[in-house]
Amino acid sequence: KETYPGLDREEQDTILTEYTSWEKASGPKSDDELYEWVEQNLGMRIPRVRVCENHCAPFDFFADVYFERTLSAVAMANRGGAKTALAALWLYLSNRFHPGCEGATVASEQQTGRAYDHLKRYIRLDAVENGEQTIGEPLLKKTTFKNGSIYEIIIATMAGVNGPHPQKTHADEVELMDPRVFQESRNM
């Protein structure tokens, strides 16, 4: 079974080997480089200063998940606090800069649609700024990048969360998910 359609086994192995090494990955290598890349290429300024004691700034959370400083993270913020946008950005940049990366958003149909809308916006802004298209044809269910990375939209059902095994998973609005579906999604 081919993991990456159109690539032979040797090309697939090369992509997977490249993914496992941060040194071989292109893209930002530090918090400052990450912040600057996002601002310069996507026009986003992610807040870097925390507002409340015992909280962290949105950028701190974003950088920690992007650079894999933690194996698991939970973002809690106000409605409209950019949680879905930042999660989609994390998966977009992970896929863009790490060949062979597989990322997925798991949520209700409506919420996965919002995450996908963010993804499309990042793809479009990146293409305008850098003059290159980093993906093949974006499809709602699965978007394949030219470097072999994949971004999937998964509806939060038992059938949806059984099967895919992405390296990076974003579960959105988990408080609205059936607890059994959320628990099963932890096995992805």
PDB file of C-alpha atoms in Angstrom:
ATOM      1  CA  LYS A   1       0.000   0.000   0.000  1.00  0.00           C
ATOM      2  CA  GLU A   2       1.370   3.420  -0.964  1.00  0.00           C
ATOM      3  CA  THR A   3       1.397   6.020   1.792  1.00  0.00           C
ATOM      4  CA  TYR A   4       2.091   8.864  -0.639  1.00  0.00           C
ATOM      5  CA  PRO A   5       0.413   8.357  -4.017  1.00  0.00           C
ATOM      6  CA  GLY A   6       2.746   8.876  -6.950  1.00  0.00           C
ATOM      7  CA  LEU A   7       5.948   8.291  -4.965  1.00  0.00           C
ATOM      8  CA  ASP A   8       7.936   5.071  -5.048  1.00  0.00           C
ATOM      9  CA  ARG A   9       9.082   3.341  -1.846  1.00  0.00           C
ATOM     10  CA  GLU A  10      12.524   5.011  -1.893  1.00  0.00           C
ATOM     11  CA  GLU A  11      11.006   8.485  -2.221  1.00  0.00           C
ATOM     12  CA  GLN A  12       8.573   7.688   0.613  1.00  0.00           C
ATOM     13  CA  ASP A  13      11.429   6.504   2.853  1.00  0.00           C
ATOM     14  CA  THR A  14      13.370   9.689   2.115  1.00  0.00           C
ATOM     15  CA  ILE A  15      10.381  11.843   3.106  1.00  0.00           C
ATOM     16  CA  LEU A  16       9.877   9.935   6.358  1.00  0.00           C
ATOM     17  CA  THR A  17      13.579  10.155   7.227  1.00  0.00           C
ATOM     18  CA  GLU A  18      13.595  13.892   6.552  1.00  0.00           C
ATOM     19  CA  TYR A  19      10.539  14.377   8.757  1.00  0.00           C
ATOM     20  CA  THR A  20      12.261  12.804  11.748  1.00  0.00           C
ATOM     21  CA  SER A  21      15.065  15.366  11.754  1.00  0.00           C
ATOM     22  CA  TRP A  22      14.532  18.980  12.811  1.00  0.00           C
ATOM     23  CA  GLU A  23      18.005  19.767  11.504  1.00  0.00           C
ATOM     24  CA  LYS A  24      16.940  18.740   8.000  1.00  0.00           C
ATOM     25  CA  ALA A  25      13.640  20.610   8.194  1.00  0.00           C
ATOM     26  CA  SER A  26      13.395  23.934   6.447  1.00  0.00           C
ATOM     27  CA  GLY A  27      11.648  26.873   8.012  1.00  0.00           C
ATOM     28  CA  PRO A  28      12.003  28.688  11.311  1.00  0.00           C
ATOM     29  CA  LYS A  29      14.434  27.275  13.881  1.00  0.00           C
ATOM     30  CA  SER A  30      13.803  29.607  16.836  1.00  0.00           C
ATOM     31  CA  ASP A  31      10.909  31.431  18.438  1.00  0.00           C
ATOM     32  CA  ASP A  32      12.024  34.742  16.933  1.00  0.00           C
ATOM     33  CA  GLU A  33      12.381  33.221  13.447  1.00  0.00           C
ATOM     34  CA  LEU A  34       8.939  31.619  13.777  1.00  0.00           C
ATOM     35  CA  TYR A  35       7.326  34.884  14.868  1.00  0.00           C
ATOM     36  CA  GLU A  36       9.011  36.807  12.042  1.00  0.00           C
ATOM     37  CA  TRP A  37       8.108  34.198   9.404  1.00  0.00           C
ATOM     38  CA  VAL A  38       4.424  34.246  10.394  1.00  0.00           C
ATOM     39  CA  GLU A  39       4.328  38.038  10.487  1.00  0.00           C
ATOM     40  CA  GLN A  40       6.225  38.575   7.220  1.00  0.00           C
ATOM     41  CA  ASN A  41       4.618  35.794   5.185  1.00  0.00           C
ATOM     42  CA  LEU A  42       1.085  35.637   6.553  1.00  0.00           C
ATOM     43  CA  GLY A  43       0.663  39.116   8.043  1.00  0.00           C
ATOM     44  CA  MET A  44      -0.237  37.731  11.474  1.00  0.00           C
ATOM     45  CA  ARG A  45       1.052  39.150  14.737  1.00  0.00           C
ATOM     46  CA  ILE A  46       0.522  36.536  17.428  1.00  0.00           C
ATOM     47  CA  PRO A  47       0.580  38.178  20.886  1.00  0.00           C
ATOM     48  CA  ARG A  48       3.857  37.504  22.711  1.00  0.00           C
ATOM     49  CA  VAL A  49       2.939  39.070  26.055  1.00  0.00           C
ATOM     50  CA  ARG A  50       0.751  37.312  28.589  1.00  0.00           C
ATOM     51  CA  VAL A  51      -2.113  39.278  30.065  1.00  0.00           C
ATOM     52  CA  CYS A  52      -2.885  37.257  33.184  1.00  0.00           C
ATOM     53  CA  GLU A  53      -0.582  35.926  35.861  1.00  0.00           C
ATOM     54  CA  ASN A  54      -0.150  32.122  35.655  1.00  0.00           C
ATOM     55  CA  HIS A  55      -1.106  32.177  31.959  1.00  0.00           C
ATOM     56  CA  CYS A  56       1.119  32.207  28.904  1.00  0.00           C
ATOM     57  CA  ALA A  57       1.044  34.382  25.822  1.00  0.00           C
ATOM     58  CA  PRO A  58      -0.646  32.848  22.764  1.00  0.00           C
ATOM     59  CA  PHE A  59       2.683  32.832  20.915  1.00  0.00           C
ATOM     60  CA  ASP A  60       4.375  30.859  23.727  1.00  0.00           C
ATOM     61  CA  PHE A  61       1.767  28.126  23.370  1.00  0.00           C
ATOM     62  CA  PHE A  62       2.032  28.195  19.578  1.00  0.00           C
ATOM     63  CA  ALA A  63       5.849  28.002  19.582  1.00  0.00           C
ATOM     64  CA  ASP A  64       5.848  25.177  22.133  1.00  0.00           C
ATOM     65  CA  VAL A  65       3.591  22.971  20.016  1.00  0.00           C
ATOM     66  CA  TYR A  66       5.322  23.938  16.746  1.00  0.00           C
ATOM     67  CA  PHE A  67       8.800  23.104  18.086  1.00  0.00           C
ATOM     68  CA  GLU A  68       7.462  19.960  19.822  1.00  0.00           C
ATOM     69  CA  ARG A  69       8.563  21.058  23.283  1.00  0.00           C
ATOM     70  CA  THR A  70       5.598  19.155  24.644  1.00  0.00           C
ATOM     71  CA  LEU A  71       3.934  15.912  23.594  1.00  0.00           C
ATOM     72  CA  SER A  72       0.446  17.103  24.480  1.00  0.00           C
ATOM     73  CA  ALA A  73      -1.105  20.512  25.105  1.00  0.00           C
ATOM     74  CA  VAL A  74      -4.461  22.053  25.909  1.00  0.00           C
ATOM     75  CA  ALA A  75      -5.316  25.605  24.866  1.00  0.00           C
ATOM     76  CA  MET A  76      -7.927  27.434  26.864  1.00  0.00           C
ATOM     77  CA  ALA A  77      -8.893  30.926  25.772  1.00  0.00           C
ATOM     78  CA  ASN A  78     -11.904  33.149  25.328  1.00  0.00           C
ATOM     79  CA  ARG A  79     -14.326  32.657  22.443  1.00  0.00           C
ATOM     80  CA  GLY A  80     -12.680  34.343  19.484  1.00  0.00           C
ATOM     81  CA  GLY A  81      -9.257  33.863  21.089  1.00  0.00           C
ATOM     82  CA  ALA A  82      -7.821  32.322  17.886  1.00  0.00           C
ATOM     83  CA  LYS A  83      -7.486  28.764  19.209  1.00  0.00           C
ATOM     84  CA  THR A  84      -8.694  27.170  15.969  1.00  0.00           C
ATOM     85  CA  ALA A  85      -6.705  29.617  13.823  1.00  0.00           C
ATOM     86  CA  LEU A  86      -3.480  28.926  15.744  1.00  0.00           C
ATOM     87  CA  ALA A  87      -4.021  25.161  15.642  1.00  0.00           C
ATOM     88  CA  ALA A  88      -4.570  25.310  11.873  1.00  0.00           C
ATOM     89  CA  LEU A  89      -1.446  27.480  11.556  1.00  0.00           C
ATOM     90  CA  TRP A  90       0.574  24.969  13.612  1.00  0.00           C
ATOM     91  CA  LEU A  91      -0.510  22.124  11.341  1.00  0.00           C
ATOM     92  CA  TYR A  92      -0.003  24.179   8.175  1.00  0.00           C
ATOM     93  CA  LEU A  93       3.568  25.156   9.083  1.00  0.00           C
ATOM     94  CA  SER A  94       4.376  21.642  10.305  1.00  0.00           C
ATOM     95  CA  ASN A  95       3.201  20.261   6.972  1.00  0.00           C
ATOM     96  CA  ARG A  96       4.858  23.006   4.933  1.00  0.00           C
ATOM     97  CA  PHE A  97       8.291  22.717   6.520  1.00  0.00           C
ATOM     98  CA  HIS A  98       8.479  19.023   7.450  1.00  0.00           C
ATOM     99  CA  PRO A  99       8.257  16.648   4.482  1.00  0.00           C
ATOM    100  CA  GLY A 100       6.091  13.636   5.233  1.00  0.00           C
ATOM    101  CA  CYS A 101       4.302  15.218   8.193  1.00  0.00           C
ATOM    102  CA  GLU A 102       0.739  14.040   8.698  1.00  0.00           C
ATOM    103  CA  GLY A 103      -1.581  16.363  10.569  1.00  0.00           C
ATOM    104  CA  ALA A 104      -5.294  16.253  11.302  1.00  0.00           C
ATOM    105  CA  THR A 105      -8.058  18.321  12.840  1.00  0.00           C
ATOM    106  CA  VAL A 106     -10.768  16.352  14.665  1.00  0.00           C
ATOM    107  CA  ALA A 107     -13.982  18.186  15.544  1.00  0.00           C
ATOM    108  CA  SER A 108     -17.607  18.643  14.592  1.00  0.00           C
ATOM    109  CA  GLU A 109     -18.306  19.116  10.903  1.00  0.00           C
ATOM    110  CA  GLN A 110     -18.895  22.834  11.421  1.00  0.00           C
ATOM    111  CA  GLN A 111     -15.686  23.334  13.430  1.00  0.00           C
ATOM    112  CA  THR A 112     -13.497  21.314  11.043  1.00  0.00           C
ATOM    113  CA  GLY A 113     -14.846  23.574   8.300  1.00  0.00           C
ATOM    114  CA  ARG A 114     -13.593  26.608  10.227  1.00  0.00           C
ATOM    115  CA  ALA A 115     -10.150  25.038  10.648  1.00  0.00           C
ATOM    116  CA  TYR A 116     -10.059  24.225   6.936  1.00  0.00           C
ATOM    117  CA  ASP A 117     -11.004  27.819   6.065  1.00  0.00           C
ATOM    118  CA  HIS A 118      -7.988  28.991   8.081  1.00  0.00           C
ATOM    119  CA  LEU A 119      -5.767  26.471   6.276  1.00  0.00           C
ATOM    120  CA  LYS A 120      -6.938  27.728   2.861  1.00  0.00           C
ATOM    121  CA  ARG A 121      -6.225  31.316   3.913  1.00  0.00           C
ATOM    122  CA  TYR A 122      -2.663  30.416   5.002  1.00  0.00           C
ATOM    123  CA  ILE A 123      -2.032  28.571   1.743  1.00  0.00           C
ATOM    124  CA  ARG A 124      -3.263  31.532  -0.282  1.00  0.00           C
ATOM    125  CA  LEU A 125      -1.294  34.148   1.695  1.00  0.00           C
ATOM    126  CA  ASP A 126       1.866  32.045   1.579  1.00  0.00           C
ATOM    127  CA  ALA A 127       1.553  31.567  -2.189  1.00  0.00           C
ATOM    128  CA  VAL A 128       1.048  35.319  -2.730  1.00  0.00           C
ATOM    129  CA  GLU A 129       4.011  36.262  -0.516  1.00  0.00           C
ATOM    130  CA  ASN A 130       6.447  33.591  -1.711  1.00  0.00           C
ATOM    131  CA  GLY A 131       5.267  33.127  -5.288  1.00  0.00           C
ATOM    132  CA  GLU A 132       5.004  29.359  -4.941  1.00  0.00           C
ATOM    133  CA  GLN A 133       2.256  26.873  -4.300  1.00  0.00           C
ATOM    134  CA  THR A 134       3.233  24.434  -1.545  1.00  0.00           C
ATOM    135  CA  ILE A 135       0.356  22.035  -2.108  1.00  0.00           C
ATOM    136  CA  GLY A 136      -1.347  20.067  -4.811  1.00  0.00           C
ATOM    137  CA  GLU A 137      -5.094  20.576  -5.069  1.00  0.00           C
ATOM    138  CA  PRO A 138      -6.611  21.364  -1.640  1.00  0.00           C
ATOM    139  CA  LEU A 139      -9.572  19.156  -0.840  1.00  0.00           C
ATOM    140  CA  LEU A 140     -11.769  19.509   2.221  1.00  0.00           C
ATOM    141  CA  LYS A 141     -11.179  15.985   3.509  1.00  0.00           C
ATOM    142  CA  LYS A 142      -7.472  15.706   2.685  1.00  0.00           C
ATOM    143  CA  THR A 143      -4.915  18.218   1.449  1.00  0.00           C
ATOM    144  CA  THR A 144      -1.651  16.797   0.112  1.00  0.00           C
ATOM    145  CA  PHE A 145       1.443  18.985   0.045  1.00  0.00           C
ATOM    146  CA  LYS A 146       4.053  18.757  -2.701  1.00  0.00           C
ATOM    147  CA  ASN A 147       6.585  17.541  -0.088  1.00  0.00           C
ATOM    148  CA  GLY A 148       4.433  14.512   0.773  1.00  0.00           C
ATOM    149  CA  SER A 149       2.834  16.016   3.888  1.00  0.00           C
ATOM    150  CA  ILE A 150      -0.889  15.531   4.463  1.00  0.00           C
ATOM    151  CA  TYR A 151      -3.503  17.569   6.334  1.00  0.00           C
ATOM    152  CA  GLU A 152      -6.778  15.757   7.048  1.00  0.00           C
ATOM    153  CA  ILE A 153     -10.151  16.918   8.295  1.00  0.00           C
ATOM    154  CA  ILE A 154     -11.787  14.268  10.470  1.00  0.00           C
ATOM    155  CA  ILE A 155     -15.350  14.476  11.751  1.00  0.00           C
ATOM    156  CA  ALA A 156     -15.507  13.551  15.437  1.00  0.00           C
ATOM    157  CA  THR A 157     -17.326  10.231  15.192  1.00  0.00           C
ATOM    158  CA  MET A 158     -16.192   6.747  16.192  1.00  0.00           C
ATOM    159  CA  ALA A 159     -15.815   5.861  12.505  1.00  0.00           C
ATOM    160  CA  GLY A 160     -13.906   9.074  11.816  1.00  0.00           C
ATOM    161  CA  VAL A 161     -11.295   8.653  14.546  1.00  0.00           C
ATOM    162  CA  ASN A 162     -10.654   4.962  13.844  1.00  0.00           C
ATOM    163  CA  GLY A 163      -8.121   4.500  11.100  1.00  0.00           C
ATOM    164  CA  PRO A 164      -5.972   7.590  10.628  1.00  0.00           C
ATOM    165  CA  HIS A 165      -2.705   7.782  12.588  1.00  0.00           C
ATOM    166  CA  PRO A 166      -1.285  11.278  11.984  1.00  0.00           C
ATOM    167  CA  GLN A 167       1.826  12.442  13.839  1.00  0.00           C
ATOM    168  CA  LYS A 168       0.054  15.666  14.855  1.00  0.00           C
ATOM    169  CA  THR A 169      -3.588  15.864  15.861  1.00  0.00           C
ATOM    170  CA  HIS A 170      -5.631  18.908  16.792  1.00  0.00           C
ATOM    171  CA  ALA A 171      -8.889  18.106  18.587  1.00  0.00           C
ATOM    172  CA  ASP A 172     -11.127  21.175  18.629  1.00  0.00           C
ATOM    173  CA  GLU A 173     -14.011  21.958  20.979  1.00  0.00           C
ATOM    174  CA  VAL A 174     -13.461  18.717  22.883  1.00  0.00           C
ATOM    175  CA  GLU A 175     -16.003  19.767  25.502  1.00  0.00           C
ATOM    176  CA  LEU A 176     -18.688  19.293  22.839  1.00  0.00           C
ATOM    177  CA  MET A 177     -17.421  15.864  21.726  1.00  0.00           C
ATOM    178  CA  ASP A 178     -18.910  12.592  22.836  1.00  0.00           C
ATOM    179  CA  PRO A 179     -16.483  11.521  25.605  1.00  0.00           C
ATOM    180  CA  ARG A 180     -16.109   8.070  24.006  1.00  0.00           C
ATOM    181  CA  VAL A 181     -15.154   9.632  20.673  1.00  0.00           C
ATOM    182  CA  PHE A 182     -12.631  11.924  22.362  1.00  0.00           C
ATOM    183  CA  GLN A 183     -11.098   8.994  24.250  1.00  0.00           C
ATOM    184  CA  GLU A 184     -10.880   6.951  21.062  1.00  0.00           C
ATOM    185  CA  SER A 185      -9.282   9.890  19.245  1.00  0.00           C
ATOM    186  CA  ARG A 186      -6.348   9.726  21.683  1.00  0.00           C
ATOM    187  CA  ASN A 187      -5.331   6.476  19.921  1.00  0.00           C
ATOM    188  CA  MET A 188      -4.848   8.187  16.557  1.00  0.00           C
TER     189      MET A 188
END
